[in-house]
Each structure stands twice: as structure tokens, then as C-alpha cells.
mmCIF file of C-alpha atoms in Angstrom:
data_model
loop_
_atom_site.group_PDB
_atom_site.id
_atom_site.type_symbol
_atom_site.label_atom_id
_atom_site.label_comp_id
_atom_site.label_asym_id
_atom_site.label_seq_id
_atom_site.Cartn_x
_atom_site.Cartn_y
_atom_site.Cartn_z
ATOM 1 C CA MET V 3 30.455 -32.109 54.010
ATOM 2 C CA ASP V 4 31.569 -32.952 50.270
ATOM 3 C CA GLN V 5 28.075 -34.320 49.580
ATOM 4 C CA ILE V 6 26.880 -31.001 51.180
ATOM 5 C CA LYS V 7 28.918 -28.878 49.467
ATOM 6 C CA ALA V 8 28.740 -30.801 46.060
ATOM 7 C CA LYS V 9 24.996 -30.386 46.384
ATOM 8 C CA LEU V 10 24.530 -26.693 47.005
ATOM 9 C CA MET V 11 27.168 -25.827 44.451
ATOM 10 C CA LYS V 12 25.032 -28.071 42.009
ATOM 11 C CA PRO V 13 22.833 -25.416 39.250
ATOM 12 C CA SER V 14 19.893 -25.519 40.676
ATOM 13 C CA LYS V 15 17.162 -25.829 37.937
ATOM 14 C CA GLU V 16 15.969 -21.820 37.686
ATOM 15 C CA THR V 17 19.708 -21.228 37.016
ATOM 16 C CA LYS V 18 19.224 -23.932 33.698
ATOM 17 C CA GLN V 19 16.058 -22.083 33.119
ATOM 18 C CA GLU V 20 17.937 -19.098 33.214
ATOM 19 C CA THR V 21 20.532 -20.189 30.898
ATOM 20 C CA VAL V 22 18.470 -21.638 28.708
ATOM 21 C CA GLY V 23 16.053 -18.567 28.228
ATOM 22 C CA LYS V 24 19.248 -16.195 27.740
ATOM 23 C CA ILE V 25 21.022 -18.867 24.762
ATOM 24 C CA ILE V 26 17.914 -18.585 23.266
ATOM 25 C CA SER V 27 17.332 -14.858 23.366
ATOM 26 C CA TYR V 28 20.970 -14.340 21.920
ATOM 27 C CA THR V 29 20.209 -16.832 19.374
ATOM 28 C CA CYS V 30 17.532 -14.508 18.299
ATOM 29 C CA ILE V 31 18.989 -11.523 18.286
ATOM 30 C CA VAL V 32 21.836 -12.622 16.835
ATOM 31 C CA ALA V 33 19.486 -13.891 14.408
ATOM 32 C CA ILE V 34 17.771 -10.830 13.537
ATOM 33 C CA MET V 35 20.991 -8.758 13.345
ATOM 34 C CA LEU V 36 22.138 -11.272 10.754
ATOM 35 C CA LEU V 37 18.584 -11.001 8.581
ATOM 36 C CA VAL V 38 18.989 -6.870 8.816
ATOM 37 C CA LEU V 39 22.426 -7.170 7.708
ATOM 38 C CA LEU V 40 21.334 -10.089 4.456
ATOM 39 C CA VAL V 41 18.758 -7.561 3.737
ATOM 40 C CA LEU V 42 20.918 -4.213 3.336
ATOM 41 C CA TYR V 43 23.825 -6.338 1.525
ATOM 42 C CA PHE V 44 21.077 -7.525 -0.890
ATOM 43 C CA ILE V 45 19.579 -4.377 -1.376
ATOM 44 C CA ILE V 46 22.323 -2.045 -1.943
ATOM 45 C CA SER V 47 24.587 -4.441 -3.807
ATOM 46 C CA PHE V 48 21.699 -4.888 -6.516
ATOM 47 C CA GLY V 49 20.996 -1.242 -5.854
ATOM 48 C CA MET V 50 24.516 -0.269 -6.542
ATOM 49 C CA SER V 51 24.892 -2.331 -9.746
ATOM 50 C CA THR V 52 23.448 0.236 -12.130
ATOM 51 C CA PHE V 53 26.299 2.536 -11.134
ATOM 52 C CA THR V 54 29.001 -0.303 -10.583
ATOM 53 C CA LYS V 55 27.719 -2.909 -13.635
ATOM 54 C CA ASN V 56 25.999 -0.735 -15.972
ATOM 55 C CA ASN V 57 28.003 2.121 -15.661
ATOM 56 C CA VAL V 58 25.432 4.884 -15.114
ATOM 57 C CA ASN V 59 25.901 8.361 -13.905
ATOM 58 C CA LEU V 60 25.025 8.629 -10.283
ATOM 59 C CA TRP V 61 23.981 12.620 -10.785
ATOM 60 C CA SER V 62 21.796 11.131 -14.001
ATOM 61 C CA PHE V 63 20.186 8.876 -12.168
ATOM 62 C CA LEU V 64 18.922 11.075 -9.468
ATOM 63 C CA SER V 65 18.423 14.518 -11.455
ATOM 64 C CA GLY V 66 17.224 13.121 -14.973
ATOM 65 C CA THR V 67 13.535 13.266 -15.766
ATOM 66 C CA ASN V 68 13.201 10.260 -18.220
ATOM 67 C CA TRP V 69 12.567 7.462 -17.203
ATOM 68 C CA SER V 70 12.934 4.567 -19.755
ATOM 69 C CA PRO V 71 15.380 1.874 -18.863
ATOM 70 C CA GLY V 72 15.541 -0.145 -22.012
ATOM 71 C CA GLN V 73 16.391 2.868 -24.325
ATOM 72 C CA VAL V 74 18.956 4.939 -24.617
ATOM 73 C CA ASP V 75 19.302 9.327 -25.160
ATOM 74 C CA ALA V 76 20.820 10.923 -28.022
ATOM 75 C CA HIS V 77 24.605 10.195 -26.559
ATOM 76 C CA GLY V 78 23.927 6.660 -26.090
ATOM 77 C CA ASN V 79 22.992 7.019 -22.217
ATOM 78 C CA PRO V 80 20.464 4.626 -20.549
ATOM 79 C CA GLU V 81 17.354 6.765 -19.768
ATOM 80 C CA VAL V 82 17.037 6.035 -16.191
ATOM 81 C CA GLY V 83 16.272 9.284 -14.586
ATOM 82 C CA ALA V 84 14.417 9.187 -10.872
ATOM 83 C CA LEU V 85 13.954 12.435 -10.368
ATOM 84 C CA PRO V 86 9.893 12.348 -11.163
ATOM 85 C CA MET V 87 9.621 9.565 -8.941
ATOM 86 C CA ILE V 88 11.420 11.154 -5.973
ATOM 87 C CA VAL V 89 9.919 14.733 -6.361
ATOM 88 C CA THR V 90 6.286 13.099 -6.482
ATOM 89 C CA SER V 91 7.026 10.912 -3.464
ATOM 90 C CA PHE V 92 8.230 13.926 -1.568
ATOM 91 C CA ALA V 93 5.230 15.791 -2.877
ATOM 92 C CA VAL V 94 2.590 13.270 -1.522
ATOM 93 C CA THR V 95 4.166 12.449 1.765
ATOM 94 C CA ILE V 96 4.998 16.080 3.032
ATOM 95 C CA LEU V 97 0.963 16.974 1.652
ATOM 96 C CA SER V 98 -0.398 14.131 3.571
ATOM 97 C CA ALA V 99 1.500 14.445 6.561
ATOM 98 C CA LEU V 100 1.225 18.895 6.941
ATOM 99 C CA VAL V 101 -3.167 17.881 5.966
ATOM 100 C CA ALA V 102 -3.310 14.907 8.517
ATOM 101 C CA THR V 103 -1.100 16.928 11.388
ATOM 102 C CA PRO V 104 -3.881 19.276 12.441
ATOM 103 C CA PHE V 105 -6.744 16.651 12.638
ATOM 104 C CA ALA V 106 -3.947 14.384 14.510
ATOM 105 C CA ILE V 107 -3.565 16.896 17.277
ATOM 106 C CA ALA V 108 -6.959 18.164 17.089
ATOM 107 C CA VAL V 109 -8.596 14.593 17.565
ATOM 108 C CA SER V 110 -5.213 14.076 20.247
ATOM 109 C CA LEU V 111 -6.285 17.004 22.727
ATOM 110 C CA PHE V 112 -9.717 16.104 22.373
ATOM 111 C CA MET V 113 -9.104 12.542 23.712
ATOM 112 C CA THR V 114 -6.472 13.331 26.289
ATOM 113 C CA ILE V 115 -8.110 16.321 27.971
ATOM 114 C CA ILE V 116 -11.444 17.827 26.568
ATOM 115 C CA ALA V 117 -13.336 14.699 25.455
ATOM 116 C CA PRO V 118 -15.620 12.268 28.519
ATOM 117 C CA LYS V 119 -14.609 8.922 29.077
ATOM 118 C CA HIS V 120 -17.225 7.618 26.513
ATOM 119 C CA GLY V 121 -16.513 10.019 24.203
ATOM 120 C CA LYS V 122 -12.761 9.007 24.285
ATOM 121 C CA GLY V 123 -13.512 5.483 24.008
ATOM 122 C CA PHE V 124 -15.104 5.928 20.536
ATOM 123 C CA LEU V 125 -12.471 8.098 19.078
ATOM 124 C CA GLN V 126 -10.259 4.887 20.155
ATOM 125 C CA ALA V 127 -12.291 2.289 18.565
ATOM 126 C CA ILE V 128 -12.530 4.689 14.988
ATOM 127 C CA ILE V 129 -8.377 5.358 15.185
ATOM 128 C CA GLU V 130 -8.198 1.530 15.872
ATOM 129 C CA LEU V 131 -10.356 0.707 12.961
ATOM 130 C CA LEU V 132 -8.386 2.930 11.256
ATOM 131 C CA VAL V 133 -5.016 1.404 11.719
ATOM 132 C CA GLY V 134 -6.474 -2.634 10.849
ATOM 133 C CA ILE V 135 -7.989 -1.825 7.080
ATOM 134 C CA PRO V 136 -5.360 -2.976 4.627
ATOM 135 C CA SER V 137 -3.833 -1.183 2.390
ATOM 136 C CA VAL V 138 -6.043 -2.849 -0.851
ATOM 137 C CA VAL V 139 -9.191 -1.582 0.753
ATOM 138 C CA TYR V 140 -7.846 1.893 1.027
ATOM 139 C CA GLY V 141 -6.374 2.288 -2.634
ATOM 140 C CA TYR V 142 -10.298 0.641 -3.489
ATOM 141 C CA ILE V 143 -12.252 3.136 -1.962
ATOM 142 C CA GLY V 144 -9.792 5.842 -3.565
ATOM 143 C CA LEU V 145 -9.793 4.101 -6.802
ATOM 144 C CA THR V 146 -13.842 4.341 -6.278
ATOM 145 C CA LEU V 147 -14.619 7.292 -4.654
ATOM 146 C CA VAL V 148 -11.360 9.829 -4.708
ATOM 147 C CA VAL V 149 -10.382 9.922 -8.160
ATOM 148 C CA PRO V 150 -14.094 9.902 -9.814
ATOM 149 C CA PHE V 151 -14.555 13.063 -7.556
ATOM 150 C CA ILE V 152 -11.343 14.957 -8.486
ATOM 151 C CA ARG V 153 -12.408 14.088 -12.090
ATOM 152 C CA HIS V 154 -15.667 15.740 -11.569
ATOM 153 C CA LEU V 155 -14.650 18.306 -9.765
ATOM 154 C CA TYR V 156 -11.615 19.621 -11.905
ATOM 155 C CA GLY V 157 -11.991 17.286 -14.749
ATOM 156 C CA GLY V 158 -9.158 15.554 -15.949
ATOM 157 C CA THR V 159 -8.148 11.649 -15.435
ATOM 158 C CA GLY V 160 -8.359 12.117 -11.525
ATOM 159 C CA PHE V 161 -5.464 10.068 -10.828
ATOM 160 C CA GLY V 162 -2.750 12.150 -9.717
ATOM 161 C CA ILE V 163 -0.952 13.552 -6.424
ATOM 162 C CA LEU V 164 -4.321 14.934 -5.029
ATOM 163 C CA SER V 165 -5.640 11.995 -4.794
ATOM 164 C CA GLY V 166 -2.659 9.762 -3.882
ATOM 165 C CA THR V 167 -2.496 12.856 -0.773
ATOM 166 C CA ILE V 168 -6.192 12.407 0.247
ATOM 167 C CA VAL V 169 -5.942 8.593 0.292
ATOM 168 C CA LEU V 170 -2.304 8.745 2.407
ATOM 169 C CA PHE V 171 -4.242 11.508 4.701
ATOM 170 C CA VAL V 172 -6.484 8.951 5.714
ATOM 171 C CA MET V 173 -3.833 6.199 6.166
ATOM 172 C CA VAL V 174 -1.224 8.207 8.263
ATOM 173 C CA LEU V 175 -4.148 10.152 10.324
ATOM 174 C CA PRO V 176 -4.126 6.937 13.030
ATOM 175 C CA THR V 177 -0.355 6.323 13.085
ATOM 176 C CA ILE V 178 0.324 10.391 14.218
ATOM 177 C CA THR V 179 -2.685 10.626 16.220
ATOM 178 C CA SER V 180 -1.473 7.436 18.324
ATOM 179 C CA LEU V 181 1.520 8.683 18.566
ATOM 180 C CA THR V 182 0.500 12.090 19.597
ATOM 181 C CA VAL V 183 -2.144 10.876 22.239
ATOM 182 C CA ASP V 184 0.652 9.330 23.814
ATOM 183 C CA SER V 185 3.700 12.193 23.862
ATOM 184 C CA LEU V 186 0.304 14.441 25.409
ATOM 185 C CA LYS V 187 -0.295 11.686 28.087
ATOM 186 C CA ALA V 188 3.880 11.923 28.391
ATOM 187 C CA VAL V 189 3.353 15.271 29.874
ATOM 188 C CA PRO V 190 3.838 15.670 34.079
ATOM 189 C CA ARG V 191 0.069 15.930 35.363
ATOM 190 C CA TYR V 192 1.141 19.185 37.511
ATOM 191 C CA TYR V 193 1.892 21.058 34.526
ATOM 192 C CA LEU V 194 -1.661 21.512 33.554
ATOM 193 C CA GLU V 195 -2.097 22.054 37.322
ATOM 194 C CA ALA V 196 0.416 24.622 37.944
ATOM 195 C CA SER V 197 -1.210 26.715 34.687
ATOM 196 C CA LEU V 198 -4.853 26.583 35.827
ATOM 197 C CA ALA V 199 -3.346 27.260 39.619
ATOM 198 C CA LEU V 200 -1.741 30.351 37.760
ATOM 199 C CA GLY V 201 -4.928 31.850 36.411
ATOM 200 C CA ALA V 202 -4.580 30.520 32.748
ATOM 201 C CA THR V 203 -7.569 29.321 31.075
ATOM 202 C CA ARG V 204 -7.933 25.888 29.602
ATOM 203 C CA TRP V 205 -7.308 26.978 26.272
ATOM 204 C CA GLN V 206 -4.284 28.935 27.059
ATOM 205 C CA THR V 207 -2.719 25.890 29.494
ATOM 206 C CA ILE V 208 -3.205 23.781 25.653
ATOM 207 C CA TYR V 209 -1.840 26.353 23.844
ATOM 208 C CA LYS V 210 1.371 27.667 25.767
ATOM 209 C CA VAL V 211 2.068 24.297 28.005
ATOM 210 C CA ILE V 212 0.792 21.126 26.933
ATOM 211 C CA LEU V 213 1.451 21.568 23.102
ATOM 212 C CA ARG V 214 4.976 23.260 23.661
ATOM 213 C CA ALA V 215 5.646 20.448 25.935
ATOM 214 C CA ALA V 216 4.780 17.568 24.165
ATOM 215 C CA THR V 217 6.248 19.445 20.801
ATOM 216 C CA PRO V 218 9.184 16.771 20.326
ATOM 217 C CA GLY V 219 6.419 14.065 21.075
ATOM 218 C CA ILE V 220 4.318 15.626 18.015
ATOM 219 C CA LEU V 221 7.393 15.888 15.663
ATOM 220 C CA THR V 222 8.383 12.114 16.391
ATOM 221 C CA ALA V 223 4.836 11.180 15.839
ATOM 222 C CA ILE V 224 4.771 13.591 12.089
ATOM 223 C CA ILE V 225 7.990 12.206 10.846
ATOM 224 C CA PHE V 226 6.929 8.597 11.744
ATOM 225 C CA GLY V 227 3.525 9.526 9.534
ATOM 226 C CA MET V 228 5.884 10.723 7.154
ATOM 227 C CA ALA V 229 7.852 7.546 7.029
ATOM 228 C CA ARG V 230 4.561 6.061 6.215
ATOM 229 C CA ALA V 231 3.317 7.648 3.815
ATOM 230 C CA PHE V 232 6.797 7.665 1.796
ATOM 231 C CA GLY V 233 6.694 3.869 2.190
ATOM 232 C CA GLU V 234 2.772 3.208 1.468
ATOM 233 C CA ALA V 235 2.566 1.497 -2.313
ATOM 234 C CA LEU V 236 -0.284 -0.144 -3.200
ATOM 235 C CA ALA V 237 -2.816 2.322 -2.067
ATOM 236 C CA VAL V 238 -0.942 4.996 -3.954
ATOM 237 C CA GLN V 239 -0.540 3.024 -7.079
ATOM 238 C CA MET V 240 -4.177 2.182 -7.237
ATOM 239 C CA VAL V 241 -4.348 6.448 -7.049
ATOM 240 C CA ILE V 242 -1.534 8.465 -8.707
ATOM 241 C CA GLY V 243 -1.935 6.824 -11.806
ATOM 242 C CA ASN V 244 1.844 5.490 -12.240
ATOM 243 C CA ALA V 245 2.935 7.730 -15.094
ATOM 244 C CA THR V 246 6.706 8.243 -15.081
ATOM 245 C CA LEU V 247 6.787 12.133 -15.952
ATOM 246 C CA MET V 248 7.702 15.168 -13.762
ATOM 247 C CA PRO V 249 4.682 16.099 -12.322
ATOM 248 C CA LYS V 250 3.411 19.540 -13.514
ATOM 249 C CA SER V 251 0.342 19.799 -10.726
ATOM 250 C CA LEU V 252 -1.443 18.098 -8.316
ATOM 251 C CA LEU V 253 -3.706 16.861 -11.093
ATOM 252 C CA THR V 254 -1.685 15.246 -13.760
ATOM 253 C CA PRO V 255 -0.871 11.347 -13.209
ATOM 254 C CA ALA V 256 2.538 10.621 -11.587
ATOM 255 C CA ALA V 257 4.686 7.609 -10.009
ATOM 256 C CA THR V 258 6.135 7.415 -6.628
ATOM 257 C CA LEU V 259 9.414 5.148 -5.909
ATOM 258 C CA THR V 260 7.215 2.486 -4.283
ATOM 259 C CA SER V 261 4.190 2.728 -7.346
ATOM 260 C CA GLN V 262 7.235 2.477 -9.741
ATOM 261 C CA LEU V 263 8.532 -0.450 -8.201
ATOM 262 C CA THR V 264 5.658 -2.539 -7.700
ATOM 263 C CA THR V 265 4.803 -1.952 -10.998
ATOM 264 C CA GLY V 266 8.110 -2.711 -12.668
ATOM 265 C CA ILE V 267 9.784 -4.934 -10.377
ATOM 266 C CA GLY V 268 7.742 -8.560 -12.218
ATOM 267 C CA ASN V 269 8.332 -7.352 -15.674
ATOM 268 C CA THR V 270 12.198 -7.224 -15.926
ATOM 269 C CA VAL V 271 14.837 -9.694 -16.086
ATOM 270 C CA MET V 272 16.959 -10.312 -12.809
ATOM 271 C CA GLY V 273 20.129 -8.770 -13.445
ATOM 272 C CA SER V 274 19.287 -6.410 -16.340
ATOM 273 C CA LEU V 275 19.710 -2.667 -16.520
ATOM 274 C CA PRO V 276 15.885 -2.184 -15.663
ATOM 275 C CA ASN V 277 16.052 -4.597 -12.774
ATOM 276 C CA ASN V 278 18.802 -2.947 -11.579
ATOM 277 C CA ALA V 279 17.417 0.385 -11.590
ATOM 278 C CA LEU V 280 14.548 -0.641 -9.875
ATOM 279 C CA TRP V 281 16.900 -2.127 -6.762
ATOM 280 C CA SER V 282 18.659 1.832 -7.228
ATOM 281 C CA LEU V 283 14.657 3.014 -6.543
ATOM 282 C CA ALA V 284 14.468 0.360 -3.537
ATOM 283 C CA LEU V 285 18.083 1.649 -2.300
ATOM 284 C CA ILE V 286 17.095 5.148 -2.184
ATOM 285 C CA LEU V 287 13.828 4.087 -0.254
ATOM 286 C CA LEU V 288 15.854 2.401 2.482
ATOM 287 C CA LEU V 289 18.229 5.669 2.893
ATOM 288 C CA MET V 290 14.897 7.175 3.172
ATOM 289 C CA SER V 291 13.971 5.078 5.610
ATOM 290 C CA LEU V 292 17.264 5.207 8.286
ATOM 291 C CA VAL V 293 16.905 8.896 7.477
ATOM 292 C CA PHE V 294 13.346 9.115 9.297
ATOM 293 C CA ASN V 295 14.693 6.577 12.094
ATOM 294 C CA ILE V 296 17.710 9.207 12.599
ATOM 295 C CA ALA V 297 15.548 12.028 12.382
ATOM 296 C CA VAL V 298 12.756 10.044 14.964
ATOM 297 C CA LYS V 299 15.960 9.357 17.254
ATOM 298 C CA PHE V 300 17.485 13.011 17.066
ATOM 299 C CA VAL V 301 13.993 14.707 17.729
ATOM 300 C CA GLY V 302 13.376 11.842 20.606
ATOM 301 C CA SER V 303 16.852 12.522 22.223
ATOM 302 C CA LYS V 304 15.984 16.039 22.802
ATOM 303 C CA GLY V 305 12.956 16.135 23.875
ATOM 304 C CA ASP V 306 12.607 13.684 26.548
ATOM 305 C CA LEU V 307 10.597 15.200 29.135
ATOM 306 C CA ASN V 308 12.424 12.810 32.477
ATOM 307 C CA LYS V 309 15.799 14.342 31.616
#
């Protein structure tokens, strides 16, 4: 009896495998959490050095318009005004999202409701192709096609917010489209059937029922697209002009937070004021990423169709 009891109480092979699997899973989770915390600590510690070690005023950093960390103004304060990069980053992000959203919604509606099977597959292949193209390719196409076209059409150098907006529009279009398609597919089928049964036309159903039901998901898609545009570096760097000046129009060269980081981080000494100022720009990008994530969570919680 004791042998039988011991054999029954002995952990089985499946139980041991489950235990090993849990250990591996929890180890990976802890490692990811530690990695995220280390990244946050690294960026925050270096980003705050501008204000703690170099004694730069936070308001002057956020509202100043002159960016030349190696020089000082008439009052002896470092010229580390980040406002031009902040304004340009928001400008190209918002404009690209505004341009891409109508196209994304139209393509998504066509793919989910109107298009036949072959048309849906063709558009899906195009969307997947656009997603897989590297950023440097978008930047090179913008540099060789968009910038000369803008230069020929409006004059000037061709570099600026308008060129950056066009490139980012193509880059964020697949993201917004894919997520919008998912949100439209999440609308219950009986919404469509009930609307048509009440005598509404297809377009009335699309406008007054499907789009309204899918609005939170579409807003989430737009926020994700804006996050992609706000954090894009290489493609924007190649077409925006990289001039740390307050933009006066869509056609003047400017610089975003990411383009200034990529162009300047290799030309500074670790621990110096110019290097710390660039890390402060990275800290702004980190905070904006958190804001976009919080916005996605908030919109998603308000628009859960299953509640």
C-alpha cells in the first residue's frame, strides 16, 4: 500500500513539464520587467541631468527657440531651447494622421464591406507590402521624389514639414488601415443585418451604424499611427531639412525630436551638456510614448463592444 501511495503521490512527467514551463515563463517576465525598468532609469537619469547637473531651467528648455547647446546667451544660460523640435514633431505627426485617416477608413470599409474576395486580397497584399518596407527606403524615395517635386512646385529647398508629412502619411497608412479593419470586423454582424432589415441603405448603415460602433477602435488606430509618426527618425531626417529653427511654414526646413537625436548624438561627448540635452529630448519622446499608450488604453476601455 505504501508503495502504491508513494507512486500515486509522485509528480508525473506532465506536472514536472508544467513546473519547468512556469519557471521559464516567470523568468522571462521578470527579465522583461527588469529590462524595461533599466531602460526607463537610463533615459530618465540622463535626461534629467540637463536640469540637475547643468542647472538648465525646465521652462527655458521647453519654451526656448534657440538650440545651440555649446553656446550661451547674453545672460550666460545655455541655448537649449527644444520648442522648435517639439512643435515640428507635433506638426508632422498631426498632419500625417489627418491626411492618412480618411484614406485608411475608405480602404478599410472597402476591404471589409464592399470589396469582393479578390479585391480584398489585393489590397491586403499592398498593405502588408507597405508595412514591410524599411524606413530608409521611404526616406530615400522621399529624398529623390518628394523633395524635388516640392522644390519644383513651390520653390525653395523642398525640405520641410510638407515633405515629412507626405513620407509619414505613406508610412502610417498601413498601421491605421490594419487596425481600422480589425475594429470594423469587431462590429457584431447583427448590427448590419438589423440596420438593413429596418430599410436603411448600405451607405446609411455604414455611416450611422458601423462607423459609429467602430469609432473607439478607429480612434485607437489613429493614436497608434500618431505614435508611429512621432517616433519615426530616419525617414523624417532625410526629408525635413534638419534645421533647428522654429518652423514658419510647411516649406521651410525644420527638425523633429527624433531627427535631432539621430544627427547629434554621435557628435557629442557622454556627460557633457550637449549630450545631456539630447537625452532630455529622448526623455520627451519617452513621455509622449507613455501618453500615447495611456490614450490607447483609455479609448479602448471606453469602446469595448463586448461590455
